Short mmCIF file of C-alpha atoms in Angstrom, two decimals:
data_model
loop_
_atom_site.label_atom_id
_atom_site.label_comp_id
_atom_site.label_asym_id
_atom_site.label_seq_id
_atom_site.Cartn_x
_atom_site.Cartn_y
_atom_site.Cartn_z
CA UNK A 1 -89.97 -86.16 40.24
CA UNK A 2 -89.34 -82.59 39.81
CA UNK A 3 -93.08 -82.09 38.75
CA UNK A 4 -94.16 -82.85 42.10
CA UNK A 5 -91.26 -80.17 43.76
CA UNK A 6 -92.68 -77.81 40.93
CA UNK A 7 -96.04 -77.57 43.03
CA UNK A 8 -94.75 -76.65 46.09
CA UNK A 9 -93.33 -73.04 46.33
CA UNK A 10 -91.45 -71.72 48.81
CA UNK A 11 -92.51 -69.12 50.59
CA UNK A 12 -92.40 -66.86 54.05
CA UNK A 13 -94.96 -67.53 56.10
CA UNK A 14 -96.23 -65.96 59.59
CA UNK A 15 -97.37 -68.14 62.41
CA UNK A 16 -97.84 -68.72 65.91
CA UNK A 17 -96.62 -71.38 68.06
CA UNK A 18 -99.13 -74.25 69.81
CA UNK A 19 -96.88 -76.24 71.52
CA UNK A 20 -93.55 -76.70 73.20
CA UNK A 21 -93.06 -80.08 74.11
CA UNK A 22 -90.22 -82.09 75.83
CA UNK A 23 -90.46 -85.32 74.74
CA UNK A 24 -87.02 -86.39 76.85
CA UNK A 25 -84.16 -84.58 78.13
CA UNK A 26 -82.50 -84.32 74.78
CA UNK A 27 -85.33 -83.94 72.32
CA UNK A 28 -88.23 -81.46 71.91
CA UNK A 29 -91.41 -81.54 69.57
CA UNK A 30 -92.34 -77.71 68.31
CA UNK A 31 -95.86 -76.57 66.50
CA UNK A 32 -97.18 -74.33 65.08
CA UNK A 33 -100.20 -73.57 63.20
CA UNK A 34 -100.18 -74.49 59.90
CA UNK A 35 -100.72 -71.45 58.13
CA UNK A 36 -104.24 -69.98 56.99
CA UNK A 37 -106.13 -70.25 54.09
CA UNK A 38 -103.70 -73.39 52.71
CA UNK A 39 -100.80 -71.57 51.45
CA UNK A 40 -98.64 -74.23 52.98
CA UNK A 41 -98.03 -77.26 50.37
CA UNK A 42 -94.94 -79.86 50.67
CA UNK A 43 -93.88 -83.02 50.11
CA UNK A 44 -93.46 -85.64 53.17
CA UNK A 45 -89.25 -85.30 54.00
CA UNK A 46 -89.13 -81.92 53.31
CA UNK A 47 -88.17 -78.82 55.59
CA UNK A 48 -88.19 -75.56 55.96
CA UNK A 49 -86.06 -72.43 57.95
CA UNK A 50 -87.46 -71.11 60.88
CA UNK A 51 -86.59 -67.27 62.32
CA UNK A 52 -85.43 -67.95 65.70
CA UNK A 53 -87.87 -65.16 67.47
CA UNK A 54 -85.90 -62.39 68.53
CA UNK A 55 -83.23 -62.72 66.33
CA UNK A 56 -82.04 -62.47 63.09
CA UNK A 57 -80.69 -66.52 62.66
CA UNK A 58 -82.62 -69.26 60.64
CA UNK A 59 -82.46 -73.23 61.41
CA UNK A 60 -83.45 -75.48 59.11
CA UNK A 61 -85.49 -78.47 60.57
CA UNK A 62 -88.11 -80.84 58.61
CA UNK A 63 -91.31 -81.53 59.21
CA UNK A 64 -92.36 -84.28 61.39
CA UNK A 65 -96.32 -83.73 60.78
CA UNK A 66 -97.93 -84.94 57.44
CA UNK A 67 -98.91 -82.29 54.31
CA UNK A 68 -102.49 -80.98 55.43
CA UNK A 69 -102.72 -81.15 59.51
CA UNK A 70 -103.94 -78.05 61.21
CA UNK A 71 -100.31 -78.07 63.14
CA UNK A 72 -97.20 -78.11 61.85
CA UNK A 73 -94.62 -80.37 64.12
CA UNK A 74 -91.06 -80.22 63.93
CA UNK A 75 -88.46 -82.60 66.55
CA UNK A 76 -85.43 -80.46 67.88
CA UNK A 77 -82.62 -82.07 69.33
CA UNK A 78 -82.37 -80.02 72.75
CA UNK A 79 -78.75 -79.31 72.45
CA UNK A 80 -76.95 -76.43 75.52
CA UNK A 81 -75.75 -74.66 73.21
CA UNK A 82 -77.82 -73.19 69.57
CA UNK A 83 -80.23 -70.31 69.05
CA UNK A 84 -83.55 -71.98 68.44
CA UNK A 85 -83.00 -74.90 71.53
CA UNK A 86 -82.10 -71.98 73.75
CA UNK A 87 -85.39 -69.90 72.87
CA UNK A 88 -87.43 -73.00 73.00
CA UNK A 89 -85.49 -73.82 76.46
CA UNK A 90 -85.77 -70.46 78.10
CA UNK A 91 -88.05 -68.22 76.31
CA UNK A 92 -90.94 -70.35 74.37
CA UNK A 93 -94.49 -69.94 74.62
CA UNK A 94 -97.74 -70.95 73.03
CA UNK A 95 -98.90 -67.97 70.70
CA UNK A 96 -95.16 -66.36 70.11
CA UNK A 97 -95.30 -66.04 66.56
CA UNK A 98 -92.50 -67.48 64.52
CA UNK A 99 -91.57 -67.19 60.60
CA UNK A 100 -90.50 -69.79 58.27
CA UNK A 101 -89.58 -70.04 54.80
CA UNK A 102 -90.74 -73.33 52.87
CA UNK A 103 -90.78 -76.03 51.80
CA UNK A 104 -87.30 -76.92 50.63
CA UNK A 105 -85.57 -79.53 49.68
CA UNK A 106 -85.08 -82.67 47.34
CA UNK A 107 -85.44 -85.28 50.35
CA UNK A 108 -89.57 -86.44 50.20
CA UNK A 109 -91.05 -89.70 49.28
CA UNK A 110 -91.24 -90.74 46.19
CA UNK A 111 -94.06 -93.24 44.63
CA UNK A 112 -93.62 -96.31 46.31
CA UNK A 113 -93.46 -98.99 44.17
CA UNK A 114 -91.06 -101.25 45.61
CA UNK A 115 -89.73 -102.16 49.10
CA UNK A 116 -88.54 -98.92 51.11
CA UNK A 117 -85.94 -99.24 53.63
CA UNK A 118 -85.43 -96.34 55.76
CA UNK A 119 -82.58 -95.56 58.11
CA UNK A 120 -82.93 -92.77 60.68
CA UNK A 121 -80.36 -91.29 63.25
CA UNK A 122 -81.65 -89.22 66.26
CA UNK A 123 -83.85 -86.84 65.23
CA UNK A 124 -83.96 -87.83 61.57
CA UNK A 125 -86.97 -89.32 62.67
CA UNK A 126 -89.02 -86.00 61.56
CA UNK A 127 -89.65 -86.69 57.68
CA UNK A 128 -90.33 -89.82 57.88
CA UNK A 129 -92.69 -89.26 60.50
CA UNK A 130 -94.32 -87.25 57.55
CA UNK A 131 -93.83 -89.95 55.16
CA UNK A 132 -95.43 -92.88 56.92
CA UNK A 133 -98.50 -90.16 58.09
CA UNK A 134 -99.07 -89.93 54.24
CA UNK A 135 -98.65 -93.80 53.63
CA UNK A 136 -100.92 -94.32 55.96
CA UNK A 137 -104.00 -93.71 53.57
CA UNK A 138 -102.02 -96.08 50.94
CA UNK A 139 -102.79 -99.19 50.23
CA UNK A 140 -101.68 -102.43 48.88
CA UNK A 141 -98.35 -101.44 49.86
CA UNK A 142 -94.87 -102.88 49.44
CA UNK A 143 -92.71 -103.63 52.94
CA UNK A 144 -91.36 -100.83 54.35
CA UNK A 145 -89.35 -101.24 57.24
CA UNK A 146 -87.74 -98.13 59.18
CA UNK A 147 -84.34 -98.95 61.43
CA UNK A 148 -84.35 -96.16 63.65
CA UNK A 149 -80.96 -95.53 65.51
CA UNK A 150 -79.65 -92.97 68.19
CA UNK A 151 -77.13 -92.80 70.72
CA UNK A 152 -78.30 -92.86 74.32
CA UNK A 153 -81.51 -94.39 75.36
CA UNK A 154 -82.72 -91.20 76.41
CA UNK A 155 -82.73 -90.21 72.85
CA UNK A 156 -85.27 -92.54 71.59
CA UNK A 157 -88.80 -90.70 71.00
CA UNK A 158 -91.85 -91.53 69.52
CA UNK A 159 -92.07 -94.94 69.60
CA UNK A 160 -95.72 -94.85 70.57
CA UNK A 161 -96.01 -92.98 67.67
CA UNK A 162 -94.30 -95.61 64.93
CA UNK A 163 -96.42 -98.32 67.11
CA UNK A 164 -99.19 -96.80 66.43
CA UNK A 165 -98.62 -96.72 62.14
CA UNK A 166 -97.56 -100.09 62.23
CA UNK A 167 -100.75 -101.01 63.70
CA UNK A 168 -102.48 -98.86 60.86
CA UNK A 169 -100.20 -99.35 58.06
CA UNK A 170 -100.55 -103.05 56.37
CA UNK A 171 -96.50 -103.93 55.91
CA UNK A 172 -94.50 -101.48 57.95
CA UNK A 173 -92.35 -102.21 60.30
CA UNK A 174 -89.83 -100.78 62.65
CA UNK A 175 -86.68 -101.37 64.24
CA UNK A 176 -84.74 -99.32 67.30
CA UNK A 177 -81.04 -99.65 67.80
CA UNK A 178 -78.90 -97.72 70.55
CA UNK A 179 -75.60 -96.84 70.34
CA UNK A 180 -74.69 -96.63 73.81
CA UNK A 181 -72.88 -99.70 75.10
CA UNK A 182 -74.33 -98.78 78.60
CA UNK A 183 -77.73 -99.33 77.51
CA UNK A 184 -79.56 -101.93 78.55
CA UNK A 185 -81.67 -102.08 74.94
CA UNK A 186 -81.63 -105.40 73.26
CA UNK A 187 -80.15 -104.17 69.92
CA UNK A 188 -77.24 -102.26 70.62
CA UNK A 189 -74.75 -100.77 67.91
CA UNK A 190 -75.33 -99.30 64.69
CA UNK A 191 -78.00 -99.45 62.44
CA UNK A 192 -76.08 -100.86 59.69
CA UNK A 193 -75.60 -103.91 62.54
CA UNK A 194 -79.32 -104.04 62.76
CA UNK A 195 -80.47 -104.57 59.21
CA UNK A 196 -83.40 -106.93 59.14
CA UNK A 197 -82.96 -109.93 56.81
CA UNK A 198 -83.60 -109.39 53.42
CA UNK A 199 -84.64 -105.37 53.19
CA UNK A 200 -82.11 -104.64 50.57
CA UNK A 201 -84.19 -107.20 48.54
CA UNK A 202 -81.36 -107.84 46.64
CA UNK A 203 -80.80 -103.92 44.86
CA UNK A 204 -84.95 -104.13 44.44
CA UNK A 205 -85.17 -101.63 47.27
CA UNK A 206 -85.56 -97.58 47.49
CA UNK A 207 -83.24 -96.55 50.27
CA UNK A 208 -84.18 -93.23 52.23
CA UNK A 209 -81.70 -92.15 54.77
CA UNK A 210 -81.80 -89.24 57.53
CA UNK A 211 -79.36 -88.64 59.75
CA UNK A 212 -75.68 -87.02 60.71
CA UNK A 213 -72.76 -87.01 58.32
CA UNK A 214 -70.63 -89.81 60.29
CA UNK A 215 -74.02 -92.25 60.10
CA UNK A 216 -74.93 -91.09 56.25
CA UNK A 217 -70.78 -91.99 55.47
CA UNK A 218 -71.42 -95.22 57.03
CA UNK A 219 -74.82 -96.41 55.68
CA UNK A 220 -72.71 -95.85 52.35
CA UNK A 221 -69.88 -97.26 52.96
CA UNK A 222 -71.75 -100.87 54.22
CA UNK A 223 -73.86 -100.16 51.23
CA UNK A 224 -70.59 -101.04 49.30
CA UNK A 225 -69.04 -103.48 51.05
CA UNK A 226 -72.11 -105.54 50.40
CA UNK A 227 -72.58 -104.93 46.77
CA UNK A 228 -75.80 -103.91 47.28
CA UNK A 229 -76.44 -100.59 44.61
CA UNK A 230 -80.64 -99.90 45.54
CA UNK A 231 -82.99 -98.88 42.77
CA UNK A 232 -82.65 -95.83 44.19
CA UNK A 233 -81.23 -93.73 47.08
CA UNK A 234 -82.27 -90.65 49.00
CA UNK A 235 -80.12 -89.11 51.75
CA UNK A 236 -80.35 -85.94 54.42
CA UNK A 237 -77.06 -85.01 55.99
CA UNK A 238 -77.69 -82.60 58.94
CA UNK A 239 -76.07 -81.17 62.62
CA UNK A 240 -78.23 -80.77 65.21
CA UNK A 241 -78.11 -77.02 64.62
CA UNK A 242 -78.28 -76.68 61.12
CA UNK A 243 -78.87 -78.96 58.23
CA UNK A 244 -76.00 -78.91 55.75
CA UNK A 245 -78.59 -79.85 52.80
CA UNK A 246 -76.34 -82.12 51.21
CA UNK A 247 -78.11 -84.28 49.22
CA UNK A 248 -78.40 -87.24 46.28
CA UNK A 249 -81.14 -87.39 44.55
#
């Protein structure tokens, strides 16, 4: 609803940074303190553009922490090349300070009040990280299942994480897919391939998607050739360096 995006304002905000950490060789978790007095509202899926210290170049990443923590997380995908993975690579250190401007964005969780099926590629993960943090003090909830896919095995992060809110979140499940033919993980392919039985519900679903343009085109496509139009249907489009922000509401 736009009422709820009307009570979050963006805004530039000063911080510092608390931790740098490599979660595996091709992902990294940044935070930062969440900014004082409170000035910091959004909605779970949204994002914001960082300053990448020592230059004058924003990335746009979203938040992987829930509205109201004392940190602020964000997951990087640690690519060689990119100005914010090369300063968190070489240069990073708890207390730099770092600027953002946010919240932005049309891509946060709704009211859930039917199933929610969510499909995440790589480092997509982030909002709905946020999102299941704030479902977490829901409850009486309806199934939501999130089919997480990425492309190596190395890329797959936080799983102790979505273990642990399925454990504390009455109906949610999760799912892990690899690409990677190589791999030895016991659902390999796409995460279209991987849809567990029954979470379209027959349309009765709301759909949120996060992920890169090739996976987003895809999730669409199958979408179609199934006949399956969901109640409704939220999508992120991003690169690993920059977001494009394309979006349906």
């Amino acid at each position: 609803s736009t009422s709820a995006v009307a009570k979050t304002r963006a805004a530039t905000h000063e911080t510092v940074v608390t931790a740098v950490e490599k979660l595996s060789p091709t992902t990294v978790r940044l935070a930062v303190e969440a900014p004082a007095g409170g000035t910091l509202a959004f909605l779970p899926g949204q994002y914001v553009n960082i300053v990448v210290p020592g230059t004058d170049q924003t990335r746009s990443y979203s938040f992987s922490s829930g509205p109201g923590a004392d940190e602020v997380a964000f997951l990087l995908r640690n690519t060689t090349t990119g100005a914010l993975p090369t300063y968190l690579r070489e240069r990073a250190k708890v207390g730099d300070r770092v600027e953002f401007t946010g919240p932005l964005g049309s891509f946060y969780l709704r009211d859930v009040q039917r199933p929610v099926l969510m499909l995440d590629g790589g480092t997509g993960l982030a909002p709905f990280l946020s999102m299941l943090q704030v479902l977490e003090s829901h409850s009486a909830l309806p199934p939501i299942h999130l089919v997480y896919g990425v492309t190596r095995d190395a890329d797959l992060v936080m799983v102790d994480a979505l273990e642990a809110l399925a454990a504390r979140i009455p109906g949610f499940a999760f799912t892990t897919v690899v690409a990677d033919e190589a791999s030895s993980h016991p659902r390999k392919g796409w995460v279209t391939q991987h849809l567990p039985e029954g979470c379209l519900n027959e349309g009765d679903v709301d759909v949120y998607l996060c992920g890169p343009p090739p996976m987003v085109d895809a999730v669409r496509r199958h979408l179609d050739e199934v006949g399956v139009r969901p109640a409704s249907f939220h999508y992120e489009k991003f690169t690993p360096s920059q977001p494009s922000q394309d979006r349906a509401a």
